[in-house]
Amino acid sequence: MRVGILISGRGSNMVSIAEACASPGFPASVGVVISDSPVAAGLDRAASMGLSTAVVEPGEHADRTAFERKLSEILSAHDCELVCLAGFMRILTSEFLADFPGRVLNIHPSLLPSFPGLDVQRKAIEHGVRFSGCTVHFVTAEMDAGPIVLQAAVPVESGDDPSILAARILEQEHRIYPEAVRLMAEGRLQIEGRAVQISP
Ligand code: GRF
């Protein structure tokens, strides 16, 4: 299964997926890495791994529909059947999602449905939760609300600041996102209502 990865910044999750894809026997490969910003550090990282890259800037398109159409076009041109959002800082509309039904994944740095949205490591610390973590979920038009594929929990330690907690969570992101891609590529994920069944 070919995977298109959408990024906006650093791209560490993109690298973790690409590294998994490069390992022997992994059932997926990276078709293209697309950034919505020409200065995303992840673009250089992708290029240095020999991956195809593209930049699609919203500002260079008449409207959101045209922007999303371009994304779709590039993903299809690279035969991508799965789209992984990896630090992609835009909400995709149901028109885009309809091009890849049940085939768009995202990673979010909290245990959803707790703490959707932005700056969630700070919110978790301020709320006083003892555990946080990360979630790979299917993308729906509602932000951070789609069916959950995999989660990993990490403790929130006293004295944590958002960057320390983010680093602890990121380590788990890099483990579960490639695993979710593998499950998807092996055809083992079945969405049933709001839940995802994983077949053995
Ligand atoms: C990650 O924490 C991810 O969970 C969130 O944005 C961050 C992206 O980091 N959606 P990177 O660009 O993959 O390094």
Coordinates of C-alpha atoms and ligand atoms in Angstrom, one line a residue:
M1 CA 0.0 0.0 0.0
R2 CA 1.4 3.4 -0.9
V3 CA 1.2 6.1 1.7
G4 CA 1.0 9.8 1.2
I5 CA 2.2 11.8 4.2
L6 CA 1.0 15.4 4.9
I7 CA 3.2 17.5 7.1
S8 CA 3.5 21.2 8.2
G9 CA 6.7 21.2 10.2
R10 CA 9.4 19.1 11.8
G11 CA 8.2 15.8 10.3
S12 CA 9.5 13.4 13.0
N13 CA 6.4 11.2 12.6
M14 CA 6.8 11.2 8.8
V15 CA 10.4 9.9 9.4
S16 CA 9.2 7.2 11.7
I17 CA 6.7 6.0 9.1
A18 CA 9.2 6.3 6.3
E19 CA 11.8 4.3 8.3
A20 CA 9.3 1.6 9.0
C21 CA 8.3 1.5 5.3
A22 CA 12.0 1.1 4.4
S23 CA 12.4 -1.9 6.7
P24 CA 12.3 -5.4 5.1
G25 CA 8.8 -6.9 4.7
F26 CA 6.9 -3.8 5.7
P27 CA 3.6 -3.9 3.8
A28 CA 3.6 -0.2 2.8
S29 CA 5.8 2.3 1.1
V30 CA 5.9 6.1 1.0
G31 CA 4.5 7.5 -2.3
V32 CA 4.9 11.2 -1.5
V33 CA 5.4 13.7 1.3
I34 CA 3.5 16.9 0.9
S35 CA 3.9 20.0 3.0
D36 CA 1.6 23.0 3.1
S37 CA 4.7 25.1 3.9
P38 CA 7.9 25.5 1.9
V39 CA 9.9 26.0 5.0
A40 CA 8.8 22.8 6.8
A41 CA 12.0 21.1 8.2
G42 CA 10.4 17.8 7.4
L43 CA 10.7 18.5 3.6
D44 CA 14.5 18.3 3.8
R45 CA 14.4 15.2 6.0
A46 CA 12.1 13.5 3.4
A47 CA 14.3 14.6 0.5
S48 CA 17.4 13.3 2.3
M49 CA 15.6 9.9 2.7
G50 CA 15.1 9.9 -1.1
L51 CA 11.4 10.4 -0.9
S52 CA 9.3 12.4 -3.4
T53 CA 8.2 15.7 -2.0
A54 CA 5.8 18.4 -2.9
V55 CA 4.7 21.8 -1.5
V56 CA 1.1 22.8 -1.8
E57 CA 0.5 26.3 -0.3
P58 CA -3.0 27.3 0.6
G59 CA -2.1 30.9 -0.3
E60 CA -1.4 29.9 -3.9
H61 CA -4.8 28.6 -4.4
A62 CA -8.1 30.4 -5.0
D63 CA -9.8 28.7 -2.1
R64 CA -9.8 25.7 0.2
T65 CA -11.5 23.5 -2.5
A66 CA -8.7 24.3 -5.0
F67 CA -6.1 23.7 -2.3
E68 CA -7.5 20.3 -1.4
R69 CA -8.1 19.3 -5.0
K70 CA -4.4 19.9 -5.6
L71 CA -3.5 17.7 -2.6
S72 CA -5.8 15.0 -3.9
E73 CA -4.3 15.2 -7.4
I74 CA -0.7 14.8 -6.2
L75 CA -1.7 11.9 -3.8
S76 CA -3.5 10.1 -6.7
A77 CA -0.6 10.8 -9.1
H78 CA 1.6 8.9 -6.7
D79 CA -0.9 6.1 -6.3
C80 CA -1.5 6.7 -2.6
E81 CA -4.2 4.7 -1.1
L82 CA -3.6 5.8 2.4
V83 CA -3.1 9.4 3.7
C84 CA -1.2 10.0 6.9
L85 CA -1.5 13.4 8.5
A86 CA 1.7 13.9 10.5
G87 CA 1.8 17.3 12.2
F88 CA -0.4 18.7 9.3
M89 CA -1.9 21.8 10.8
R90 CA -5.0 22.1 8.7
I91 CA -8.5 20.7 8.9
L92 CA -9.5 18.8 5.8
T93 CA -13.1 19.1 4.6
S94 CA -15.4 16.2 3.8
E95 CA -14.9 16.8 0.1
F96 CA -11.2 15.9 0.4
L97 CA -12.0 13.0 2.8
A98 CA -14.5 11.6 0.2
D99 CA -11.6 11.0 -2.1
F100 CA -10.0 8.7 0.4
P101 CA -12.9 7.1 2.3
G102 CA -11.8 5.5 5.5
R103 CA -8.2 6.0 4.4
V104 CA -7.0 9.1 6.2
L105 CA -5.2 8.7 9.5
N106 CA -3.9 11.3 12.0
I107 CA -1.8 11.2 15.1
H108 CA -2.7 13.4 18.1
P109 CA -0.6 13.9 21.2
S110 CA -3.3 13.1 23.8
L111 CA -5.5 10.2 24.8
L112 CA -8.5 11.2 22.8
P113 CA -11.3 12.1 23.5
S114 CA -9.5 14.0 26.2
F115 CA -7.7 17.2 25.0
P116 CA -8.5 17.6 21.3
G117 CA -7.1 20.7 19.6
L118 CA -3.8 22.5 20.2
D119 CA -1.3 22.9 23.0
V120 CA -2.6 19.7 24.5
Q121 CA 0.5 18.8 26.5
R122 CA 0.1 22.0 28.5
K123 CA -3.6 21.4 28.9
A124 CA -3.0 17.9 30.2
I125 CA -0.5 19.2 32.8
E126 CA -2.7 22.0 33.8
H127 CA -5.7 19.7 34.2
G128 CA -3.6 17.5 36.5
V129 CA -4.1 14.2 34.7
R130 CA -1.7 11.4 35.8
F131 CA -1.5 9.9 32.3
S132 CA -1.5 11.3 28.9
G133 CA -0.3 9.8 25.6
C134 CA -1.1 9.7 21.9
T135 CA -3.8 8.5 19.6
V136 CA -3.8 7.4 16.0
H137 CA -7.3 7.8 14.6
F138 CA -9.2 7.9 11.4
V139 CA -9.9 11.4 10.2
T140 CA -13.4 12.7 10.0
A141 CA -14.7 16.2 9.2
E142 CA -14.9 16.8 13.0
M143 CA -11.4 17.6 14.4
D144 CA -9.7 14.9 16.5
A145 CA -12.9 13.0 16.8
G146 CA -12.7 10.0 14.4
P147 CA -12.6 6.3 15.3
I148 CA -9.5 5.4 17.4
V149 CA -7.0 2.9 15.9
L150 CA -4.2 2.8 18.5
Q151 CA -3.3 4.6 21.7
A152 CA -0.3 4.6 24.0
A153 CA -0.3 6.1 27.5
V154 CA 2.6 7.7 29.3
P155 CA 2.7 9.0 32.9
V156 CA 2.6 12.7 33.6
E157 CA 5.3 13.2 36.2
S158 CA 5.4 16.0 38.7
G159 CA 7.7 18.7 37.5
D160 CA 6.9 18.0 33.8
D161 CA 6.7 21.0 31.6
P162 CA 4.9 20.8 28.2
S163 CA 8.1 20.1 26.3
I164 CA 9.2 17.3 28.6
L165 CA 5.8 15.7 28.4
A166 CA 5.7 16.2 24.6
A167 CA 9.0 14.4 24.2
R168 CA 7.8 11.5 26.3
I169 CA 4.6 11.3 24.2
L170 CA 6.5 11.7 20.9
E171 CA 8.6 8.6 21.6
Q172 CA 5.3 6.6 21.7
E173 CA 4.0 8.4 18.6
H174 CA 6.9 7.1 16.7
R175 CA 6.1 3.6 17.8
I176 CA 2.3 3.5 17.2
Y177 CA 2.0 5.5 14.0
P178 CA 4.0 3.0 11.9
E179 CA 2.2 0.2 13.7
A180 CA -1.2 1.7 12.6
V181 CA 0.1 2.0 9.0
R182 CA 1.1 -1.7 9.1
L183 CA -2.4 -2.7 10.4
M184 CA -4.0 -0.6 7.7
A185 CA -1.8 -2.0 4.9
E186 CA -2.5 -5.5 6.1
G187 CA -6.2 -4.8 5.8
R188 CA -6.8 -5.6 9.5
L189 CA -8.7 -2.5 10.5
Q190 CA -12.5 -2.5 10.4
I191 CA -14.5 0.6 11.4
E192 CA -17.6 -0.5 13.3
G193 CA -19.7 2.5 14.4
R194 CA -17.3 4.7 16.4
A195 CA -14.9 1.8 17.2
V196 CA -12.2 0.1 15.2
Q197 CA -11.9 -3.6 15.3
I198 CA -8.4 -5.0 14.7
S199 CA -8.4 -8.5 13.2
P200 CA -5.7 -10.9 14.3
Ligands
GRF1 C1 3.1 15.6 16.9 O1 3.1 15.8 18.3 C2 1.8 15.1 16.4 O2 1.1 14.3 17.4 C3 1.0 16.4 16.3 O3 1.9 17.3 15.8 C4 3.2 16.9 16.1 C5 4.0 16.7 14.9 O4 5.3 16.4 15.1 N1 -0.2 16.2 15.4 P1 6.2 16.0 13.9 O5 6.1 17.1 12.8 O6 5.7 14.7 13.4 O7 7.6 15.9 14.4

